[in-house]
Structure formats: structure tokens, C-alpha cells
C-alpha atoms as one frame of an Amber mdcrd trajectory, in Angstrom:
protein
  -0.021  -0.037  -0.087   3.018   2.304  -0.131   3.615   2.276  -3.785   2.499
   5.218  -5.636   0.674   3.002  -8.042  -1.790   2.538  -5.418  -2.942   6.028
  -5.572  -3.593   5.885  -9.343  -5.146   2.677  -9.645  -8.658   4.178 -10.110
  -7.513   6.049 -13.593  -4.036   5.328 -14.797  -2.235   2.264 -13.618  -2.951
  -1.333 -14.676  -2.282  -3.862 -11.530  -2.021  -7.672 -11.362  -5.294  -9.151
  -9.962  -5.413 -12.522  -8.823  -8.389 -14.649 -10.328  -9.143 -18.468 -10.243
 -10.135 -18.081 -13.858  -6.722 -19.204 -15.406  -4.471 -21.730 -14.356  -1.933
 -18.948 -14.114  -4.194 -17.292 -11.568  -3.455 -13.755 -12.696  -4.956 -11.002
 -14.537  -4.812  -7.384 -15.331  -7.274  -4.624 -14.177  -8.830  -2.767 -16.957
  -7.199   0.661 -17.134  -9.331   3.235 -15.515 -10.800   0.610 -12.979 -10.547
   0.830  -9.312  -9.228  -2.423  -7.489  -9.582  -3.803  -3.892  -6.622  -3.989
  -2.022  -7.059  -7.371  -0.957  -7.154  -8.990  -4.694  -3.969  -7.306  -5.913
  -0.976  -9.167  -5.583   2.824  -8.450  -6.353   5.038  -9.899  -9.234   7.895
 -11.542  -7.032   6.315 -14.929  -6.713   4.592 -16.424  -9.598   1.751 -19.225
  -9.248   3.842 -22.074  -9.867   6.287 -20.912  -7.419   3.544 -20.060  -4.955
   2.207 -24.061  -5.255   5.674 -25.420  -4.897   6.037 -23.381  -1.789   2.788
 -25.111  -0.324   3.840 -28.324  -1.478   7.321 -28.318   0.285   6.776 -26.220
   3.247   3.087 -26.633   4.103   2.798 -30.522   3.048  -0.204 -29.481   0.669
  -0.278 -32.075  -2.261  -3.022 -30.462  -3.704  -4.068 -26.568  -3.951  -7.735
 -26.057  -4.431  -9.158 -23.361  -6.408 -12.807 -22.532  -7.098 -14.867 -20.369
  -9.339 -18.623 -20.162  -9.633 -18.551 -18.709 -13.301 -15.961 -20.746 -14.625
 -14.511 -24.116 -13.854 -15.946 -24.884 -10.311 -13.661 -26.692  -8.099 -10.244
 -27.648  -9.204  -7.124 -29.044  -7.997  -3.545 -27.771  -8.961  -0.130 -29.518
  -8.375   3.102 -28.639  -9.552   6.403 -30.300 -10.461   9.240 -28.076 -10.208
  12.380 -28.998 -12.483  15.442 -27.056 -11.484  17.897 -27.642 -14.208  20.630
 -25.270 -12.640  21.072 -22.530 -10.013  19.896 -19.857 -13.103  17.337 -22.017
 -14.744  14.103 -23.017 -12.896  11.166 -24.634 -14.642   7.842 -25.817 -13.619
   5.003 -27.576 -14.878   1.519 -26.853 -13.440  -1.398 -29.248 -13.906  -5.021
 -28.619 -12.786  -7.907 -31.082 -12.632 -11.451 -29.892 -12.595 -12.716 -32.150
  -9.848 -16.480 -30.538  -9.935 -16.900 -31.368 -13.521 -15.670 -34.703 -13.167
 -17.855 -35.668 -10.316 -20.777 -34.223 -11.903 -20.193 -36.199 -15.208 -19.497
 -39.432 -13.140 -22.698 -39.033 -11.332 -24.803 -38.354 -14.458 -23.812 -40.961
 -16.676 -22.585 -43.551 -13.930 -25.731 -45.359 -13.895 -25.695 -45.928 -17.694
 -22.405 -48.072 -17.295 -22.172 -51.610 -16.591 -18.754 -51.016 -14.894 -17.748
 -48.077 -12.706 -14.036 -48.642 -13.289 -14.744 -48.294 -16.994 -16.864 -45.198
 -16.606 -14.283 -43.682 -14.496 -11.323 -44.345 -17.142 -13.461 -42.707 -20.123
 -14.335 -39.775 -17.997 -10.767 -39.242 -17.074  -9.734 -39.459 -20.837 -11.940
 -36.366 -21.333  -9.414 -33.399 -22.270 -11.718 -30.727 -20.925 -10.991 -31.796
 -17.402  -7.239 -30.852 -17.480  -4.976 -27.778 -18.017  -1.385 -27.576 -18.331
   1.050 -24.686 -17.664   4.769 -24.527 -18.325   6.918 -21.939 -16.932  10.599
 -21.140 -17.054  12.505 -18.427 -15.209  16.206 -17.819 -16.051  18.474 -15.664
 -14.133  20.464 -14.050 -16.905  22.521 -11.955 -14.236  22.283 -10.826 -10.864
  19.951  -7.837 -12.152  18.359  -9.440 -14.803  15.581 -12.122 -14.999  13.570
 -13.540 -17.893  10.195 -15.315 -17.504   8.403 -17.394 -20.099   5.294 -19.280
 -19.641   2.732 -21.284 -21.938  -0.777 -22.372 -20.542  -2.688 -25.025 -22.491
  -6.536 -25.678 -21.674  -8.352 -29.210 -22.795 -11.297 -27.422 -23.392 -10.373
 -25.852 -26.873 -13.990 -24.116 -27.475 -13.488 -21.581 -24.506  -9.919 -21.062
 -23.935  -6.945 -20.613 -26.192  -3.241 -21.387 -25.257  -1.710 -18.328 -23.277
   1.568 -17.183 -23.854   3.715 -14.691 -21.677   7.372 -13.377 -21.547   8.558
 -11.001 -18.828  11.963  -9.305 -18.767  12.700  -7.591 -15.332  15.985  -5.376
 -14.830  16.907  -3.805 -11.394  18.635  -0.785 -11.668  20.350   0.898  -8.563
  17.188   2.998  -7.771  14.693   1.692 -10.304  13.042  -1.370 -11.534  12.259
  -2.199 -15.257   9.531  -4.393 -16.351   8.967  -5.257 -19.932   5.982  -7.601
 -20.732   4.276  -9.221 -23.627   1.148 -11.370 -23.250  -0.922 -13.016 -26.153
  -3.843 -13.252 -25.217  -3.838 -10.919 -22.457  -6.432 -11.440 -19.677  -8.141
  -7.972 -18.254 -10.885  -7.779 -15.601 -13.136  -4.689 -15.295 -14.845  -3.410
 -12.076 -18.108  -5.385 -13.115 -16.104  -8.719 -12.938 -16.254  -9.100 -16.826
 -13.370 -10.672 -18.401 -11.804  -9.466 -21.483  -9.101 -11.338 -24.191  -6.850
  -8.989 -25.885  -5.111 -10.754 -28.864  -1.739  -9.006 -28.220  -0.754  -6.844
 -25.385   2.946  -5.199 -24.411   3.841  -3.152 -21.559   7.158  -1.313 -20.456
   7.169  -0.123 -16.864   9.755   2.061 -15.303   9.377   2.953 -11.670  11.794
   4.256  -9.121  11.727   2.174  -5.604   9.166   2.804  -3.042  10.097   4.951
  -0.325   8.339   5.690   3.037   9.097   9.537   2.389  10.138  11.697  -0.800
   9.597  11.971  -4.273   9.149   9.208  -6.728   8.093   8.510 -10.094   6.550
   5.846 -12.471   6.486   5.685 -16.483   4.530   3.224 -18.460   3.975   2.489
 -22.044   1.134   0.257 -22.979   0.280  -1.225 -26.542  -2.942  -3.364 -27.352
  -3.410  -5.144 -30.877  -6.477  -6.842 -31.977 -10.159  -6.366 -31.139 -10.889
  -7.362 -27.409 -13.259 -10.611 -26.745 -15.205 -10.951 -23.723 -15.013 -14.297
 -21.941 -18.501 -15.562 -21.008 -21.192 -13.102 -19.423 -23.284 -10.823 -21.350
 -22.383 -10.452 -24.939 -24.009  -6.911 -24.850 -21.531  -5.201 -22.453 -19.647
  -2.616 -24.216 -15.782  -3.213 -24.772 -14.012  -0.636 -22.287 -12.300   2.044
 -24.299  -8.805   1.341 -22.653  -8.726  -2.161 -24.091  -9.009  -1.001 -27.760
  -6.150  -1.017 -30.079  -3.650   1.767 -29.681  -0.557   3.101 -27.641  -0.882
   4.822 -24.234   1.754   6.642 -22.247   1.532   7.206 -18.467   3.739   9.063
 -16.365   3.369  10.227 -12.728   5.267  12.288 -10.186   4.513  11.940  -6.313
   5.653  13.503  -3.037   4.975  11.280   0.111   5.156  12.117   3.709   4.887
   9.683   6.638   3.949  10.994   9.913   4.232   8.645  12.898   1.495   9.652
  15.748   2.302   7.031  18.249   4.546   3.885  18.665   4.343   1.772  21.666
   7.538   1.314  23.912   6.385  -1.589  25.721   8.625  -4.544  26.031   7.990
  -7.716  23.778   7.903 -11.321  25.242  11.118 -12.566  25.488  12.223 -15.927
  23.836   8.827 -15.489  21.670   9.295 -14.775  17.908   6.427 -12.538  16.545
   4.345 -14.573  13.824   5.138 -11.490  11.552   8.104  -9.222  12.404   6.652
  -6.569  10.261   2.982  -6.533  12.305   4.794  -6.834  15.867   4.945  -3.001
  16.611   1.652  -1.170  18.007   1.578   2.097  16.434  -0.676   4.809  14.876
   0.714   6.347  11.938  -0.822   8.599   8.840   0.713   9.474   5.374  -0.201
  11.794   2.540   0.665  11.599  -1.066   0.224  14.377  -3.714   1.420  14.165
  -7.355   0.781  15.022 -11.030  -0.107  12.597 -13.777   0.225  12.837 -17.627
  -1.505  10.381 -19.960  -1.196  10.311 -23.887  -3.182   7.838 -26.112  -2.729
   7.224 -29.711  -5.162   5.011 -31.706  -8.649   3.838 -30.977  -8.226   3.958
 -27.304  -7.669   7.671 -27.557 -10.963   8.693 -25.961 -11.048   9.995 -22.401
 -11.032   6.874 -19.887 -13.600   8.690 -17.619 -16.841  10.267 -18.635 -16.210
  14.064 -19.096 -19.023  15.857 -17.029 -19.858  18.770 -19.049 -21.129  20.765
 -15.989 -17.439  20.779 -14.652 -15.770  24.062 -14.736 -12.247  22.459 -14.480
 -11.328  19.614 -16.145  -7.584  19.549 -16.010  -5.472  19.994 -19.275  -7.342
  17.944 -21.881  -6.702  17.632 -25.681  -8.430  15.533 -28.055  -7.674  15.253
 -31.779 -10.228  13.015 -33.592  -8.592  13.462 -36.912  -5.222  11.669 -35.825
  -6.912   9.655 -32.876  -4.873  11.041 -30.049  -5.549  12.230 -26.646  -3.579
  14.058 -23.976  -4.611  14.535 -20.466  -2.982  16.251 -17.343  -4.294  16.310
 -13.966  -3.400  16.189 -10.280  -4.163  13.524  -7.696  -3.550  12.957  -3.785
  -4.062  10.522  -1.219  -4.324  10.257   2.675  -4.167   7.243   4.580  -4.244
   6.078   8.515  -2.883   3.203  10.103  -3.752   1.874  13.644  -2.342  -1.323
  15.136  -3.021  -2.969  18.662  -0.934  -5.944  19.565   2.429  -7.591  18.919
   1.419 -10.754  16.938   3.307 -12.926  19.568   0.614 -14.500  21.882  -1.766
 -17.436  20.734  -5.116 -15.422  20.941  -6.159 -12.007  19.769  -2.894 -10.156
  19.680  -3.241  -8.419  16.592  -5.809  -5.853  15.565  -4.850  -3.662  12.849
  -6.969  -1.145  10.690  -5.976   0.971   7.634  -8.109   3.628   5.948  -7.200
   5.304   2.696  -8.786   8.461   1.120  -8.218   8.978  -2.792  -8.474  11.961
  -4.730  -7.921  10.480  -8.182  -8.534  13.835 -10.110  -7.761  17.192  -8.961
  -9.573  19.065 -11.315 -12.973  17.426 -10.871 -12.665  18.057  -6.935 -11.753
  21.708  -7.857 -14.832  21.726 -10.160 -17.636  20.251  -7.605 -16.068  22.172
  -4.851 -16.613  25.547  -7.095 -20.082  24.380  -7.658 -20.885  23.900  -4.144
 -19.721  27.182  -2.997 -21.870  28.910  -5.759 -24.937  26.691  -4.427 -24.212
  28.014  -0.863 -23.612  31.426  -1.898 -27.050  31.570  -3.854 -28.850  29.882
  -0.849 -29.459  26.855  -3.258 -29.463  23.392  -1.734 -26.856  21.155  -3.477
 -28.071  18.336  -5.285 -27.139  14.566  -4.151 -25.032  13.976  -7.272 -22.881
  16.934  -6.404 -22.479  16.074  -2.960 -21.496  12.443  -3.924 -19.122  13.809
  -6.477 -16.972  15.761  -4.300 -16.466  12.578  -1.628 -13.307  10.757  -2.128
 -12.801   7.078  -2.802 -12.333   5.504   0.577 -10.700   2.062   1.248 -10.855
   0.249   4.569  -8.816  -2.819   5.468  -9.137  -4.679   8.894  -7.174  -7.474
  10.013  -7.879  -9.583  13.511  -5.770 -12.441  14.718  -7.910 -15.474  15.361
  -5.703 -17.983  16.922  -1.943 -18.468  16.730  -0.653 -17.796  13.191  -4.235
 -17.359  11.729  -5.996 -14.015  11.222  -9.094 -12.797   9.277  -8.956  -9.866
   7.083 -11.227  -7.844   4.820 -10.535  -5.363   2.372 -13.268  -3.127   0.882
 -14.043   0.197  -0.643 -16.624   2.445   0.677 -19.007   4.516  -1.196 -21.841
   6.909  -0.545 -25.217   6.130  -1.984 -27.449   8.860  -1.570 -30.446   6.989
  -3.697 -30.496   4.439  -0.737 -32.836   6.222   1.706 -32.564   3.409   4.572
 -28.570   3.220   4.237 -26.422   5.931   2.479 -22.958   3.479   2.917 -22.317
   0.839   0.099 -19.487  -1.391   0.170 -17.565  -1.907  -3.117 -15.673  -5.382
  -4.238 -15.336  -6.699  -0.546 -12.687  -9.280  -0.235 -12.500 -11.742   2.601
  -9.523 -13.705   3.465  -7.800 -15.896   5.811  -3.988 -15.473   6.488  -1.575
 -18.047   7.708   1.537 -16.206   8.951   4.777 -18.400   8.345   6.723 -17.223
  10.999   9.619 -19.310  10.645  10.620 -17.140   7.531  10.024 -13.842   9.499
   7.519 -12.173   7.234   5.581 -14.486   4.856   2.121 -15.620   4.689  -0.382
 -17.982   2.767  -3.728 -16.568   1.943  -7.062 -18.149   0.822  -9.300 -15.275
  -0.156 -12.878 -15.049  -1.829 -14.299 -12.221  -3.395 -18.252 -11.971  -4.489
 -17.549 -10.048  -7.390 -14.949 -12.467  -8.653 -16.808 -15.250  -7.563 -14.316
 -17.676  -6.602 -11.957 -19.035  -3.692  -8.218 -18.591  -4.353  -5.235 -19.372
  -2.489  -1.876 -17.371  -2.665   1.481 -16.849  -0.876   3.305 -13.726  -0.240
   7.056 -13.428   0.954   8.671 -10.141   2.140
């Protein structure tokens, strides 16, 4: 949550999003769509490495994955092939258990031999998916990842290919990625396949305070296709063929309000060393962003409100299919933690809240309109009051017992149209986290998202 890209996830950056829809368990948010914190995951640990970690250190022979809108309940297992110290390959296999059981029960009574019936069902290719992944350490600072996913159900899914090159500069990270087809997820939970998608991402290393910047070039080729769902859904404009350039500069300041000086339990290692200090802190970010689009995607990603008096610096040239947009943004967050995460019961309670102002021009326009209404003794409309409210995101984590803790992440919006209750949760994510205290700060997570209609597992290492 300390990276500048979190601030701009509502209108500029595309972030990886965990999803049980594919064997790789990963997709990208549609540019211009907000993303709940609990669904996002980093790029340090691929899905095959996560499952390999479960098998080696948590003695889990199979990892379940459930998606109500796709394949149902599936089991995954990985075979690690460490050829050399600089070349690591994996084979990730997935078996659709729910489809196999349903088909077996449906047709089992029609067969004279249950073993023969089971053999015929196991020969069904649509029950299987296979992912091949190779990671090569080209140098201490360069990594190349290649992956290829196959699906037995040829009618619904095509092979997915991906290549990622990562280079570590002294104070920057460079990522070059190409995927075909690229999987994107919009706010409504619709899945989109872009035939070919490439991205170049250069970002300064995240810091607690100070300046940082982020540059991204993204190119889409081919007409996007929706995977399942309603065919009448309009294709998001930012997924159309074209090139987009985005850059952001931010200034961040952290303020520590209170930190406990109480002594910790002796000879007892915290379940997570980064969650072992009770404290209260706040932080603020302010920055500016520039976005240029060339091609069919050269339309403003957000609907322009003609009543706005300030729209930032915005140019659109339909003749050459290009758009330029300059705007400011800001964010304010608050974090409070109680407990050292050492004792077996209820020794960790953590709360985090963040208010995002993704468009400074929109905030200034609505604030001016409100001031005019008050000056003219007019009652502001509900839409105006709702438009000036920032995007709120909350996260609450509570230890249950030992290394297990419950966490919920959700956006919060004001809905004045609901007369009974004006607050509405947006994209909640519920998760159970298991802290791997042997590694200092690592965790295994099983999460559920009503919007994603699935249950998924992942690991995070720090």
C-alpha cells in the first residue's frame, strides 16, 4: 500500500489481479478501473512458485481453486524442475474435480462397470489444464520469465503465452512484458481477452517518504473479446487497439503519531516481524500525472462531465486519433495497530483507511459548484455532494488464533439514492491469512471475492 501506483489505480495504472479463472491465477485490471487491495498481488512470486512453496513447506499435495462462474472446484499440483542454479522450470497441472464428479454421477448409472466409466471420464481433455513456466537468471540484476498455458477445453480457452523481462537498476525497476492473449478484468467482474498486449514499466523504488515517479507504455493489438457473461457489454475503451503513455510524479510524507515502547515477550518470535509493533501513523501523497493515447483507445477513460468548470489540461484530436490528459491527484491514509502478534489469541488488531482523490480538476470543479450553491442559498444536489466525496478504502485484520488471522478489504461509497442506508461497500474481499513465522515475514492467503465469484489461495513473501 506504500507504492505510488496504489494512488492511481483508479485511472492510470494496470495492476495484477489474482483470479481463479485461469491456471496461472493472474489477470490485469482494466485501465481506469479501481481495484480492491485484497485482490492485488505482487509480481515477485509466480503462481507455480506459490504452489511449489505450499507443497514443500506446508505439506499440501494439492491446492484447491474455486470459481463459480468458470470451472468450479479444481485441484492444482506443480512439478519443479530446477535444471541449474540459474534456470528454474515448473509444470503446473490442473484437474477439474467438480466437472469430473458431476459427469460421473450423471452417466454412472448408464455404465455396467464403474471402473470403465471412470476411465472414460478421465480421458476427457476438458478436465485438464497444463502450464509450463521457465525462469532464467540472466545476471544478478536481470530475470527472464517465459510461460505457456494449455487448456483441454478448446472451445472456450486458447493457449496463453507470456514473456516478462525484469531488470533492477540501483534505484529503479524495469519490467518489459508481452502477453498473447492478455486477460483483463473490469470493475463489474467481466473478463476480456486482448489478442496481443505489451507493456514497458519503469518505476523508482518505493520509499516511506520523498519523491518518486512512474512511467508506463502500453500497447494493445487486435479487437478485445469477452469471456462469457453478457455479450451486450460494451468493450472498455482503454482495451481498444492503440498505444498509451502514462507518467506520474509523487511526493509522499509519513507521520508517526504514536509507537508503543512496551517490551515484547522474551524468547517468543512474532508470527510476522513487520506486524509486531503497535503504532498509529498517517501518510499523505500528492502528485501529477500525464497520459497520452494514440489509436482507437484515444478517448478519455473517464466520462467527461460537461458541467465541470475545471477538467484539467485535456486535448483530443479525432483526426489523428490522439488524446492528451494532465491532472493532479492526492491520497491520505491512516493506520492503527494494537498487539505484537506474539501471543496465541487476539494479539493483533490492525486497521487501515485510505482516502483517494484521483482527479484534482474534478474536485476543484465540484467544490466551486458547491460554493456557488451555498452563496446563492441553493440546496446542492445529491450528485454534487457525492461527486466531491473521495474514494475510500478500508482494511481490517484480526488475529484468530496463533498464526491465523482474518482480513477484509473493501471500498466504501456513499449512495444517496438508498434512503435506508447511505453507505455501500464496493468489491469486498474476505481472506484468511496464515503467517509463516519461520521465514520472518511471509504468509499464505486464502481469499474469497463475491465480485470475482471464486475462492483462491496465494502466498506472499517479504
